[in-house]
Amino acid sequence: MGGYVHFTDDQKYRANNVDLVDFLQRQNEKLLPSGSDKRLASDRSITVCGNRWYDHSAEEGGYAIEFVQNFYGLTFPEAVTMLLGGEKGVIYPPASQNKQESKQPFILPNPHGDMRRVYAYLVKTRFIDRGVVNYFARAKLLYESFEKSKDGTKEYHNAVFVGYDENGVPRHAHKRGLYTQGTGFKGNVDSCDPNYSFHYVGTSNRLYVFEAPVDLLSYITLHPQDWQNHSYVALCGVAQNAMLKMLELYPHLYHVVLCLDHDEAGIESSEKYQDQLSKKGISCDIEMSVHKDWNEDIKANHGLPAIPSEEHPQHLIRDKICKWLAEETMKEELNCNGDVLSTLLTKARSHMHWGRFSDVDDCLREICCLSLTAAVRAYQQTDDSMDVATVQARLRNGFKTYENRGHLKTRINLLESDIMSLRGIERVVSVSEKNSLAECYESIAAQSFKGMILLEKNKQKMEQSQEMKLSM
């Protein structure tokens, strides 16, 4: 959208009051239950309720307009227009204006007289080691609930995974349905404290982090040796609150192993959490199951069909582009500088304006190759070890999926900012200035690299959408 766009106070009010759950569902975003809220499957640290959102990892939140700006990488006018349904004036329903009910105190579900169904489900259906189930049951971290529907006509039995605070007081409970047919119920009990989800504290320095309690128990079943020495936590769909709380409460824990699901959302969250922990000075590794999750690995070990793992689409595209880069010869014949890169970027913007995305891709590839070559030359003036393969590996390994979710327009703007920065350091003299020049060229290569990945991702989405329409 070009030029100044004026919105009336009424328009801004209506946009900010759009129900985000309804809005996100219309954008085909997958939402997962999280108590009375919903969380995004693509970024499990974000929860939405009515017209409000909160990012538990960044500890910030707000209303609908700001959410759409941040999540979709849009300007304020673009976000308001999107929330109001565009020029046609289709308005998404507003969040309920009713006052929220007062928060009820946290109460554990009523226990059943025995745990027969829990053992049958976890041991016989999910193949978790009986000794592991025994241990958590004796520690009162696991029990079977007995609950009735509001009208009293139905009975429900769930496995309840309890989370205690540092004083031994229960603060969290995650329920898992015990029925083997269909998709089983799972969710947190109302008024849970997300800082104290299902966990176990050992004596070693290692903390293993999982998405769900069944994943945690499955991992222990697969890795039984000295398991009680280590610590474990299941996030239970509330981002990394409980993981951070354990690191705060238990100073002996300083090495985290992220064991989230082997799918798009799990990979994205793992990369995000690893970076956040590294910034705090905490050592962190990522360990992925062979199949979709650790319980699927157990099923495969028993010769049963298992849900396969799902690689992140952007990782697949990344590796394809990296292979192309490795085969591309260095551009010795062209002098790479700010003017050359600016000209290519201007062409890319023009092609993008007219919807010529294959031409945009050609421009970004040219920028990437030129800036990567220039970075290598600049590095080699101060460090002989920085060859093409090394810089290309840094480009690949430095790519993070959670950082590449916005629009191509946002990526182009960031690329322009880097090229502008280049102009101020092109005439360098000292060693430190040469290093800064090399880093700037490498950053330009990284931005164009991310743009190429976004282009290919959008292209694949469009092709999938066309295939779905043709098959209907």
Short mmCIF file of C-alpha atoms in Angstrom, two decimals:
data_model
loop_
_atom_site.label_atom_id
_atom_site.label_comp_id
_atom_site.label_asym_id
_atom_site.label_seq_id
_atom_site.Cartn_x
_atom_site.Cartn_y
_atom_site.Cartn_z
CA MET A 1 0.00 0.00 0.00
CA GLY A 2 1.51 3.33 -1.01
CA GLY A 3 1.08 6.83 0.44
CA TYR A 4 -0.66 7.93 3.62
CA VAL A 5 -3.75 5.98 4.59
CA HIS A 6 -6.22 7.55 7.01
CA PHE A 7 -8.37 5.44 9.27
CA THR A 8 -11.15 6.86 11.42
CA ASP A 9 -11.14 6.22 15.14
CA ASP A 10 -14.10 3.90 14.62
CA GLN A 11 -12.16 1.83 12.04
CA LYS A 12 -9.13 1.54 14.32
CA TYR A 13 -11.37 0.60 17.23
CA ARG A 14 -13.11 -2.13 15.24
CA ALA A 15 -9.80 -3.49 13.91
CA ASN A 16 -8.31 -3.63 17.39
CA ASN A 17 -11.39 -5.48 18.67
CA VAL A 18 -11.34 -8.27 16.09
CA ASP A 19 -11.54 -11.70 17.68
CA LEU A 20 -8.07 -13.12 16.99
CA VAL A 21 -9.16 -16.75 17.30
CA ASP A 22 -11.76 -16.32 14.57
CA PHE A 23 -9.38 -14.19 12.49
CA LEU A 24 -6.52 -16.71 12.66
CA GLN A 25 -8.78 -19.61 11.80
CA ARG A 26 -9.85 -17.71 8.67
CA GLN A 27 -6.17 -17.38 7.78
CA ASN A 28 -5.92 -21.22 8.04
CA GLU A 29 -3.65 -20.95 11.09
CA LYS A 30 -3.76 -24.02 13.31
CA LEU A 31 -4.73 -23.23 16.92
CA LEU A 32 -4.28 -25.49 19.92
CA PRO A 33 -6.16 -25.39 23.26
CA SER A 34 -4.29 -23.84 26.21
CA GLY A 35 -6.67 -23.62 29.14
CA SER A 36 -9.21 -20.90 28.33
CA ASP A 37 -6.88 -19.49 25.65
CA LYS A 38 -5.64 -20.74 22.27
CA ARG A 39 -2.01 -21.01 21.19
CA LEU A 40 -0.53 -20.96 17.72
CA ALA A 41 0.78 -24.27 16.43
CA SER A 42 3.35 -22.38 14.33
CA ASP A 43 4.67 -20.46 17.37
CA ARG A 44 3.66 -22.15 20.57
CA SER A 45 4.89 -19.31 22.75
CA ILE A 46 2.00 -17.12 21.52
CA THR A 47 -1.48 -17.41 23.05
CA VAL A 48 -4.60 -15.52 21.99
CA CYS A 49 -7.86 -14.83 23.77
CA GLY A 50 -10.53 -12.56 22.34
CA ASN A 51 -8.80 -9.55 20.83
CA ARG A 52 -5.67 -9.92 22.94
CA TRP A 53 -2.41 -11.84 22.45
CA TYR A 54 0.65 -12.59 24.53
CA ASP A 55 4.11 -13.88 23.56
CA HIS A 56 5.34 -15.82 26.59
CA SER A 57 8.89 -16.06 25.29
CA ALA A 58 9.27 -12.31 24.67
CA GLU A 59 7.04 -11.45 27.66
CA GLU A 60 5.03 -8.95 25.64
CA GLY A 61 1.55 -8.72 24.20
CA GLY A 62 -1.26 -6.41 23.20
CA TYR A 63 -4.26 -6.10 20.91
CA ALA A 64 -5.19 -7.25 17.41
CA ILE A 65 -3.52 -4.57 15.27
CA GLU A 66 -0.13 -4.94 16.90
CA PHE A 67 -0.38 -8.73 16.67
CA VAL A 68 -1.02 -8.67 12.91
CA GLN A 69 1.83 -6.17 12.43
CA ASN A 70 4.28 -8.42 14.30
CA PHE A 71 3.10 -11.83 13.14
CA TYR A 72 2.62 -11.01 9.44
CA GLY A 73 5.29 -8.32 9.12
CA LEU A 74 2.80 -5.64 8.00
CA THR A 75 2.67 -1.88 8.34
CA PHE A 76 -0.05 -0.29 10.49
CA PRO A 77 -2.33 0.55 7.48
CA GLU A 78 -1.84 -2.96 6.04
CA ALA A 79 -2.68 -4.56 9.39
CA VAL A 80 -5.86 -2.49 9.85
CA THR A 81 -6.97 -3.23 6.28
CA MET A 82 -6.37 -6.95 6.76
CA LEU A 83 -8.33 -7.02 10.03
CA LEU A 84 -11.25 -5.15 8.47
CA GLY A 85 -11.43 -7.54 5.55
CA GLY A 86 -9.95 -5.27 2.89
CA GLU A 87 -11.76 -2.92 0.52
CA LYS A 88 -14.89 -5.06 0.38
CA GLY A 89 -15.60 -4.11 3.96
CA VAL A 90 -15.96 -7.64 5.28
CA ILE A 91 -15.58 -7.24 9.01
CA TYR A 92 -14.48 -10.05 11.30
CA PRO A 93 -16.63 -10.43 14.40
CA PRO A 94 -15.48 -8.42 17.43
CA ALA A 95 -14.31 -10.04 20.62
CA SER A 96 -17.01 -10.45 23.21
CA GLN A 97 -17.60 -7.25 25.17
CA ASN A 98 -18.82 -9.23 28.16
CA LYS A 99 -16.74 -8.91 31.26
CA GLN A 100 -14.46 -11.88 31.75
CA GLU A 101 -15.52 -14.23 34.45
CA SER A 102 -13.48 -14.00 37.62
CA LYS A 103 -10.68 -16.50 37.63
CA GLN A 104 -11.51 -19.67 39.51
CA PRO A 105 -8.95 -21.18 41.91
CA PHE A 106 -6.87 -24.08 40.62
CA ILE A 107 -8.27 -27.43 41.75
CA LEU A 108 -6.98 -30.90 40.87
CA PRO A 109 -9.57 -33.16 39.18
CA ASN A 110 -11.23 -35.72 41.43
CA PRO A 111 -9.17 -38.94 41.65
CA HIS A 112 -10.54 -42.37 40.77
CA GLY A 113 -10.23 -45.26 43.18
CA ASP A 114 -7.57 -47.02 41.08
CA MET A 115 -5.31 -46.43 38.08
CA ARG A 116 -6.31 -49.44 36.01
CA ARG A 117 -7.21 -47.38 32.94
CA VAL A 118 -4.07 -45.23 33.19
CA TYR A 119 -1.83 -48.32 33.25
CA ALA A 120 -3.75 -49.92 30.38
CA TYR A 121 -3.41 -46.77 28.28
CA LEU A 122 0.21 -45.87 29.04
CA VAL A 123 1.70 -49.36 29.25
CA LYS A 124 -0.37 -51.39 26.77
CA THR A 125 -1.40 -48.71 24.26
CA ARG A 126 1.53 -46.28 24.42
CA PHE A 127 4.15 -48.96 25.36
CA ILE A 128 5.68 -46.90 28.17
CA ASP A 129 7.77 -48.90 30.62
CA ARG A 130 5.68 -50.07 33.59
CA GLY A 131 8.48 -49.23 36.02
CA VAL A 132 8.52 -45.63 34.78
CA VAL A 133 4.75 -45.34 35.22
CA ASN A 134 5.07 -46.85 38.72
CA TYR A 135 7.70 -44.30 39.69
CA PHE A 136 5.66 -41.26 38.68
CA ALA A 137 2.46 -42.68 40.19
CA ARG A 138 4.17 -43.31 43.56
CA ALA A 139 5.56 -39.78 43.48
CA LYS A 140 1.96 -38.52 43.07
CA LEU A 141 2.92 -36.90 39.77
CA LEU A 142 0.44 -39.11 37.90
CA TYR A 143 -3.04 -40.42 38.71
CA GLU A 144 -6.39 -41.30 37.14
CA SER A 145 -9.26 -38.84 37.43
CA PHE A 146 -12.97 -39.53 37.69
CA GLU A 147 -15.14 -36.67 36.39
CA LYS A 148 -18.74 -36.23 35.36
CA SER A 149 -20.32 -34.05 32.70
CA LYS A 150 -22.21 -30.95 33.85
CA ASP A 151 -25.54 -32.71 33.43
CA GLY A 152 -24.24 -35.74 35.33
CA THR A 153 -25.05 -38.21 32.55
CA LYS A 154 -21.48 -39.00 31.43
CA GLU A 155 -18.32 -40.15 33.19
CA TYR A 156 -14.80 -39.23 32.10
CA HIS A 157 -11.50 -40.83 33.03
CA ASN A 158 -8.23 -39.05 32.28
CA ALA A 159 -4.58 -39.49 33.06
CA VAL A 160 -3.63 -36.43 35.14
CA PHE A 161 -0.01 -35.26 35.09
CA VAL A 162 0.59 -32.99 38.08
CA GLY A 163 3.09 -30.14 38.39
CA TYR A 164 4.20 -29.01 41.87
CA ASP A 165 5.89 -25.78 42.92
CA GLU A 166 9.14 -25.62 44.91
CA ASN A 167 7.16 -26.04 48.16
CA GLY A 168 5.42 -29.22 47.02
CA VAL A 169 2.07 -27.51 46.36
CA PRO A 170 0.25 -28.65 43.16
CA ARG A 171 -0.01 -25.71 40.73
CA HIS A 172 -0.57 -27.36 37.36
CA ALA A 173 -2.38 -30.39 35.91
CA HIS A 174 -2.48 -31.69 32.35
CA LYS A 175 -5.24 -34.13 31.41
CA ARG A 176 -4.93 -36.82 28.74
CA GLY A 177 -7.95 -38.84 27.68
CA LEU A 178 -7.64 -42.61 28.10
CA TYR A 179 -9.80 -43.64 25.16
CA THR A 180 -7.96 -45.39 22.34
CA GLN A 181 -10.44 -44.62 19.55
CA GLY A 182 -10.24 -41.32 17.67
CA THR A 183 -8.31 -38.25 18.77
CA GLY A 184 -7.94 -38.36 22.54
CA PHE A 185 -8.72 -35.33 24.69
CA LYS A 186 -5.78 -33.39 26.08
CA GLY A 187 -5.57 -30.05 27.79
CA ASN A 188 -4.60 -28.17 30.91
CA VAL A 189 -6.90 -27.77 33.91
CA ASP A 190 -8.29 -24.22 34.26
CA SER A 191 -6.26 -21.73 36.33
CA CYS A 192 -3.02 -23.69 36.03
CA ASP A 193 0.23 -21.83 36.72
CA PRO A 194 2.27 -22.29 33.49
CA ASN A 195 5.52 -22.03 35.47
CA TYR A 196 4.95 -25.41 37.12
CA SER A 197 3.88 -27.93 34.49
CA PHE A 198 4.66 -31.67 34.82
CA HIS A 199 8.36 -32.13 35.69
CA TYR A 200 10.96 -34.13 37.57
CA VAL A 201 14.16 -32.79 39.18
CA GLY A 202 17.33 -34.90 39.24
CA THR A 203 20.90 -34.23 40.40
CA SER A 204 22.83 -33.88 37.12
CA ASN A 205 23.21 -30.61 35.19
CA ARG A 206 20.97 -31.75 32.31
CA LEU A 207 17.37 -30.67 31.74
CA TYR A 208 15.39 -32.48 29.01
CA VAL A 209 12.45 -30.50 27.58
CA PHE A 210 9.36 -32.01 25.89
CA GLU A 211 6.05 -30.84 24.48
CA ALA A 212 3.80 -33.28 26.36
CA PRO A 213 4.00 -35.62 29.37
CA VAL A 214 3.63 -38.75 27.21
CA ASP A 215 6.68 -37.60 25.19
CA LEU A 216 8.63 -37.25 28.43
CA LEU A 217 7.72 -40.74 29.67
CA SER A 218 8.41 -42.20 26.22
CA TYR A 219 11.90 -40.68 26.11
CA ILE A 220 12.73 -42.16 29.52
CA THR A 221 11.45 -45.53 28.29
CA LEU A 222 13.80 -45.29 25.29
CA HIS A 223 16.74 -44.01 27.39
CA PRO A 224 16.37 -45.78 30.76
CA GLN A 225 20.01 -45.79 31.92
CA ASP A 226 20.41 -43.61 35.04
CA TRP A 227 17.37 -41.60 33.99
CA GLN A 228 16.63 -40.50 37.57
CA ASN A 229 19.89 -38.53 37.64
CA HIS A 230 18.58 -36.05 35.08
CA SER A 231 15.75 -33.50 35.11
CA TYR A 232 12.74 -33.41 32.78
CA VAL A 233 9.90 -31.00 32.01
CA ALA A 234 6.87 -31.14 29.71
CA LEU A 235 5.82 -27.69 28.49
CA CYS A 236 2.16 -28.77 28.17
CA GLY A 237 1.47 -26.17 25.52
CA VAL A 238 2.50 -23.07 27.48
CA ALA A 239 5.72 -22.12 25.71
CA GLN A 240 8.93 -22.31 27.69
CA ASN A 241 7.63 -20.89 30.99
CA ALA A 242 8.18 -24.08 32.95
CA MET A 243 11.64 -24.64 31.43
CA LEU A 244 12.77 -21.14 32.41
CA LYS A 245 11.29 -21.54 35.89
CA MET A 246 13.26 -24.74 36.48
CA LEU A 247 16.48 -23.06 35.36
CA GLU A 248 15.70 -20.24 37.79
CA LEU A 249 14.87 -22.50 40.76
CA TYR A 250 17.62 -25.09 40.30
CA PRO A 251 21.04 -23.51 39.64
CA HIS A 252 22.65 -26.93 39.08
CA LEU A 253 20.74 -27.15 35.78
CA TYR A 254 22.85 -25.45 33.12
CA HIS A 255 22.67 -27.76 30.10
CA VAL A 256 19.33 -27.99 28.27
CA VAL A 257 18.39 -30.66 25.72
CA LEU A 258 15.35 -29.69 23.63
CA CYS A 259 13.38 -32.82 22.65
CA LEU A 260 10.36 -31.28 20.95
CA ASP A 261 8.34 -32.89 18.15
CA HIS A 262 10.04 -33.62 14.82
CA ASP A 263 7.68 -31.45 12.79
CA GLU A 264 7.51 -27.90 11.48
CA ALA A 265 6.32 -26.33 14.73
CA GLY A 266 8.73 -28.36 16.88
CA ILE A 267 11.74 -27.48 14.74
CA GLU A 268 10.84 -23.78 14.72
CA SER A 269 10.36 -23.69 18.49
CA SER A 270 13.59 -25.59 19.10
CA GLU A 271 15.60 -23.09 17.07
CA LYS A 272 13.94 -20.18 18.85
CA TYR A 273 14.44 -21.56 22.35
CA GLN A 274 18.04 -22.55 21.62
CA ASP A 275 18.88 -19.00 20.56
CA GLN A 276 17.13 -17.51 23.58
CA LEU A 277 18.97 -19.83 25.99
CA SER A 278 22.32 -19.20 24.29
CA LYS A 279 21.82 -15.45 24.81
CA LYS A 280 21.40 -16.20 28.52
CA GLY A 281 24.69 -18.15 28.50
CA ILE A 282 22.98 -21.55 28.91
CA SER A 283 24.34 -24.50 26.93
CA CYS A 284 21.63 -26.02 24.76
CA ASP A 285 21.38 -28.97 22.33
CA ILE A 286 18.53 -30.12 20.10
CA GLU A 287 17.66 -33.83 19.98
CA MET A 288 15.04 -34.99 17.49
CA SER A 289 13.11 -38.23 17.40
CA VAL A 290 13.39 -40.40 14.30
CA HIS A 291 9.63 -40.27 13.77
CA LYS A 292 7.18 -37.47 14.63
CA ASP A 293 7.71 -37.78 18.38
CA TRP A 294 9.27 -40.10 20.97
CA ASN A 295 6.17 -42.24 21.40
CA GLU A 296 6.04 -42.81 17.64
CA ASP A 297 9.64 -44.09 17.94
CA ILE A 298 8.45 -46.59 20.56
CA LYS A 299 5.64 -47.74 18.28
CA ALA A 300 8.11 -48.25 15.43
CA ASN A 301 10.34 -50.30 17.76
CA HIS A 302 7.34 -52.57 18.38
CA GLY A 303 6.82 -53.04 14.64
CA LEU A 304 3.72 -50.85 14.48
CA PRO A 305 2.98 -48.11 11.92
CA ALA A 306 4.42 -44.82 13.15
CA ILE A 307 3.68 -41.25 12.08
CA PRO A 308 6.75 -40.14 10.12
CA SER A 309 8.80 -37.08 10.98
CA GLU A 310 8.13 -33.86 9.11
CA GLU A 311 11.09 -31.76 8.04
CA HIS A 312 10.65 -28.00 8.06
CA PRO A 313 9.78 -26.81 4.51
CA GLN A 314 12.19 -23.89 4.82
CA HIS A 315 15.02 -26.26 5.75
CA LEU A 316 14.41 -28.28 2.60
CA ILE A 317 14.41 -25.11 0.50
CA ARG A 318 17.52 -23.86 2.32
CA ASP A 319 19.47 -27.01 1.46
CA LYS A 320 18.35 -26.87 -2.18
CA ILE A 321 19.57 -23.27 -2.51
CA CYS A 322 22.81 -24.07 -0.69
CA LYS A 323 23.50 -26.83 -3.21
CA TRP A 324 22.96 -24.33 -6.02
CA LEU A 325 25.29 -21.82 -4.33
CA ALA A 326 28.03 -24.45 -3.96
CA GLU A 327 27.82 -25.20 -7.68
CA GLU A 328 27.79 -21.52 -8.68
CA THR A 329 31.24 -20.15 -9.56
CA MET A 330 32.45 -17.01 -7.80
CA LYS A 331 31.71 -13.82 -9.68
CA GLU A 332 35.30 -12.79 -10.39
CA GLU A 333 34.40 -10.62 -13.36
CA LEU A 334 32.11 -8.18 -11.50
CA ASN A 335 33.10 -5.67 -8.86
CA CYS A 336 30.59 -5.86 -6.02
CA ASN A 337 29.76 -2.55 -4.36
CA GLY A 338 26.82 -0.58 -3.04
CA ASP A 339 25.87 0.81 -6.44
CA VAL A 340 25.77 -2.63 -8.09
CA LEU A 341 23.70 -4.11 -5.27
CA SER A 342 21.33 -1.10 -5.14
CA THR A 343 20.68 -1.41 -8.87
CA LEU A 344 19.81 -5.09 -8.47
CA LEU A 345 17.57 -4.33 -5.49
CA THR A 346 15.71 -1.62 -7.46
CA LYS A 347 15.10 -4.15 -10.23
CA ALA A 348 13.84 -6.67 -7.66
CA ARG A 349 11.35 -4.12 -6.28
CA SER A 350 10.09 -3.33 -9.77
CA HIS A 351 9.63 -7.01 -10.62
CA MET A 352 7.85 -7.57 -7.29
CA HIS A 353 5.48 -4.68 -7.99
CA TRP A 354 4.43 -6.28 -11.30
CA GLY A 355 4.24 -9.79 -9.86
CA ARG A 356 7.26 -11.12 -11.79
CA PHE A 357 8.50 -13.26 -8.92
CA SER A 358 10.85 -15.46 -10.96
CA ASP A 359 12.68 -12.26 -11.94
CA VAL A 360 12.75 -11.19 -8.28
CA ASP A 361 14.37 -14.54 -7.50
CA ASP A 362 17.00 -13.98 -10.21
CA CYS A 363 17.89 -10.60 -8.69
CA LEU A 364 18.14 -12.02 -5.18
CA ARG A 365 20.35 -14.87 -6.40
CA GLU A 366 22.65 -12.36 -8.11
CA ILE A 367 22.83 -10.26 -4.94
CA CYS A 368 23.54 -13.34 -2.84
CA CYS A 369 26.34 -14.59 -5.10
CA LEU A 370 27.99 -11.19 -5.45
CA SER A 371 27.85 -10.30 -1.76
CA LEU A 372 28.97 -13.79 -0.70
CA THR A 373 31.97 -13.56 -3.02
CA ALA A 374 32.77 -10.05 -1.77
CA ALA A 375 32.53 -11.24 1.85
CA VAL A 376 35.02 -14.04 1.20
CA ARG A 377 37.49 -11.64 -0.45
CA ALA A 378 37.25 -9.19 2.44
CA TYR A 379 37.65 -11.91 5.07
CA GLN A 380 40.67 -13.40 3.31
CA GLN A 381 42.51 -10.10 3.61
CA THR A 382 42.61 -10.66 7.36
CA ASP A 383 41.96 -14.41 7.76
CA ASP A 384 43.14 -17.02 5.24
CA SER A 385 40.89 -19.71 6.77
CA MET A 386 37.69 -18.00 5.61
CA ASP A 387 37.22 -19.68 2.24
CA VAL A 388 34.00 -19.94 0.20
CA ALA A 389 32.92 -23.23 1.78
CA THR A 390 33.30 -21.79 5.29
CA VAL A 391 31.22 -18.68 4.58
CA GLN A 392 28.57 -20.75 2.77
CA ALA A 393 28.37 -23.07 5.78
CA ARG A 394 27.88 -20.06 8.05
CA LEU A 395 25.09 -18.88 5.78
CA ARG A 396 23.34 -22.25 5.99
CA ASN A 397 23.84 -22.85 9.73
CA GLY A 398 22.92 -19.29 10.65
CA PHE A 399 19.51 -19.57 9.01
CA LYS A 400 16.65 -19.83 11.53
CA THR A 401 13.12 -20.60 10.42
CA TYR A 402 11.43 -18.62 13.19
CA GLU A 403 13.19 -15.47 11.96
CA ASN A 404 11.89 -15.89 8.40
CA ARG A 405 8.10 -15.79 8.80
CA GLY A 406 7.30 -12.29 7.54
CA HIS A 407 6.46 -10.98 4.09
CA LEU A 408 8.96 -10.71 1.26
CA LYS A 409 8.48 -6.94 1.39
CA THR A 410 9.89 -6.91 4.94
CA ARG A 411 12.91 -8.93 3.84
CA ILE A 412 13.54 -6.56 0.92
CA ASN A 413 13.42 -3.60 3.31
CA LEU A 414 15.99 -5.24 5.59
CA LEU A 415 18.18 -5.96 2.58
CA GLU A 416 18.01 -2.31 1.57
CA SER A 417 19.03 -1.28 5.10
CA ASP A 418 22.14 -3.50 4.91
CA ILE A 419 23.09 -2.14 1.49
CA MET A 420 22.73 1.40 2.86
CA SER A 421 25.07 0.46 5.73
CA LEU A 422 27.59 -0.85 3.19
CA ARG A 423 27.98 2.60 1.63
CA GLY A 424 29.45 3.98 4.82
CA ILE A 425 32.28 1.44 5.08
CA GLU A 426 33.23 0.68 1.47
CA ARG A 427 36.47 2.70 1.58
CA VAL A 428 38.22 0.85 4.41
CA VAL A 429 41.79 0.97 5.62
CA SER A 430 42.25 -0.79 8.96
CA VAL A 431 41.90 -4.49 9.72
CA SER A 432 38.85 -3.90 11.92
CA GLU A 433 37.19 -1.92 9.10
CA LYS A 434 37.88 -4.76 6.67
CA ASN A 435 36.22 -7.19 9.08
CA SER A 436 33.20 -4.87 9.33
CA LEU A 437 33.01 -4.72 5.54
CA ALA A 438 33.14 -8.53 5.30
CA GLU A 439 30.42 -8.88 7.93
CA CYS A 440 28.21 -6.38 6.10
CA TYR A 441 28.57 -8.27 2.82
CA GLU A 442 27.80 -11.52 4.65
CA SER A 443 24.67 -9.96 6.18
CA ILE A 444 23.52 -8.85 2.70
CA ALA A 445 24.07 -12.40 1.45
CA ALA A 446 22.04 -13.75 4.40
CA GLN A 447 19.13 -11.34 3.79
CA SER A 448 18.94 -12.21 0.09
CA PHE A 449 19.26 -15.90 1.01
CA LYS A 450 16.24 -15.61 3.32
CA GLY A 451 14.31 -13.76 0.62
CA MET A 452 14.97 -16.57 -1.87
CA ILE A 453 13.65 -19.08 0.66
CA LEU A 454 10.49 -17.00 1.25
CA LEU A 455 9.90 -16.78 -2.51
CA GLU A 456 10.18 -20.53 -2.97
CA LYS A 457 8.00 -21.18 0.08
CA ASN A 458 5.25 -18.90 -1.27
CA LYS A 459 5.54 -20.52 -4.69
CA GLN A 460 5.06 -23.97 -3.17
CA LYS A 461 2.03 -22.77 -1.20
CA MET A 462 0.41 -21.40 -4.34
CA GLU A 463 1.06 -24.63 -6.23
CA GLN A 464 -0.44 -26.68 -3.36
CA SER A 465 -3.48 -24.39 -3.30
CA GLN A 466 -3.97 -24.84 -7.04
CA GLU A 467 -3.70 -28.61 -6.73
CA MET A 468 -6.33 -28.61 -3.97
CA LYS A 469 -8.71 -26.54 -6.10
CA LEU A 470 -8.26 -28.87 -9.08
CA SER A 471 -8.87 -31.94 -6.94
CA MET A 472 -12.16 -30.58 -5.52
#
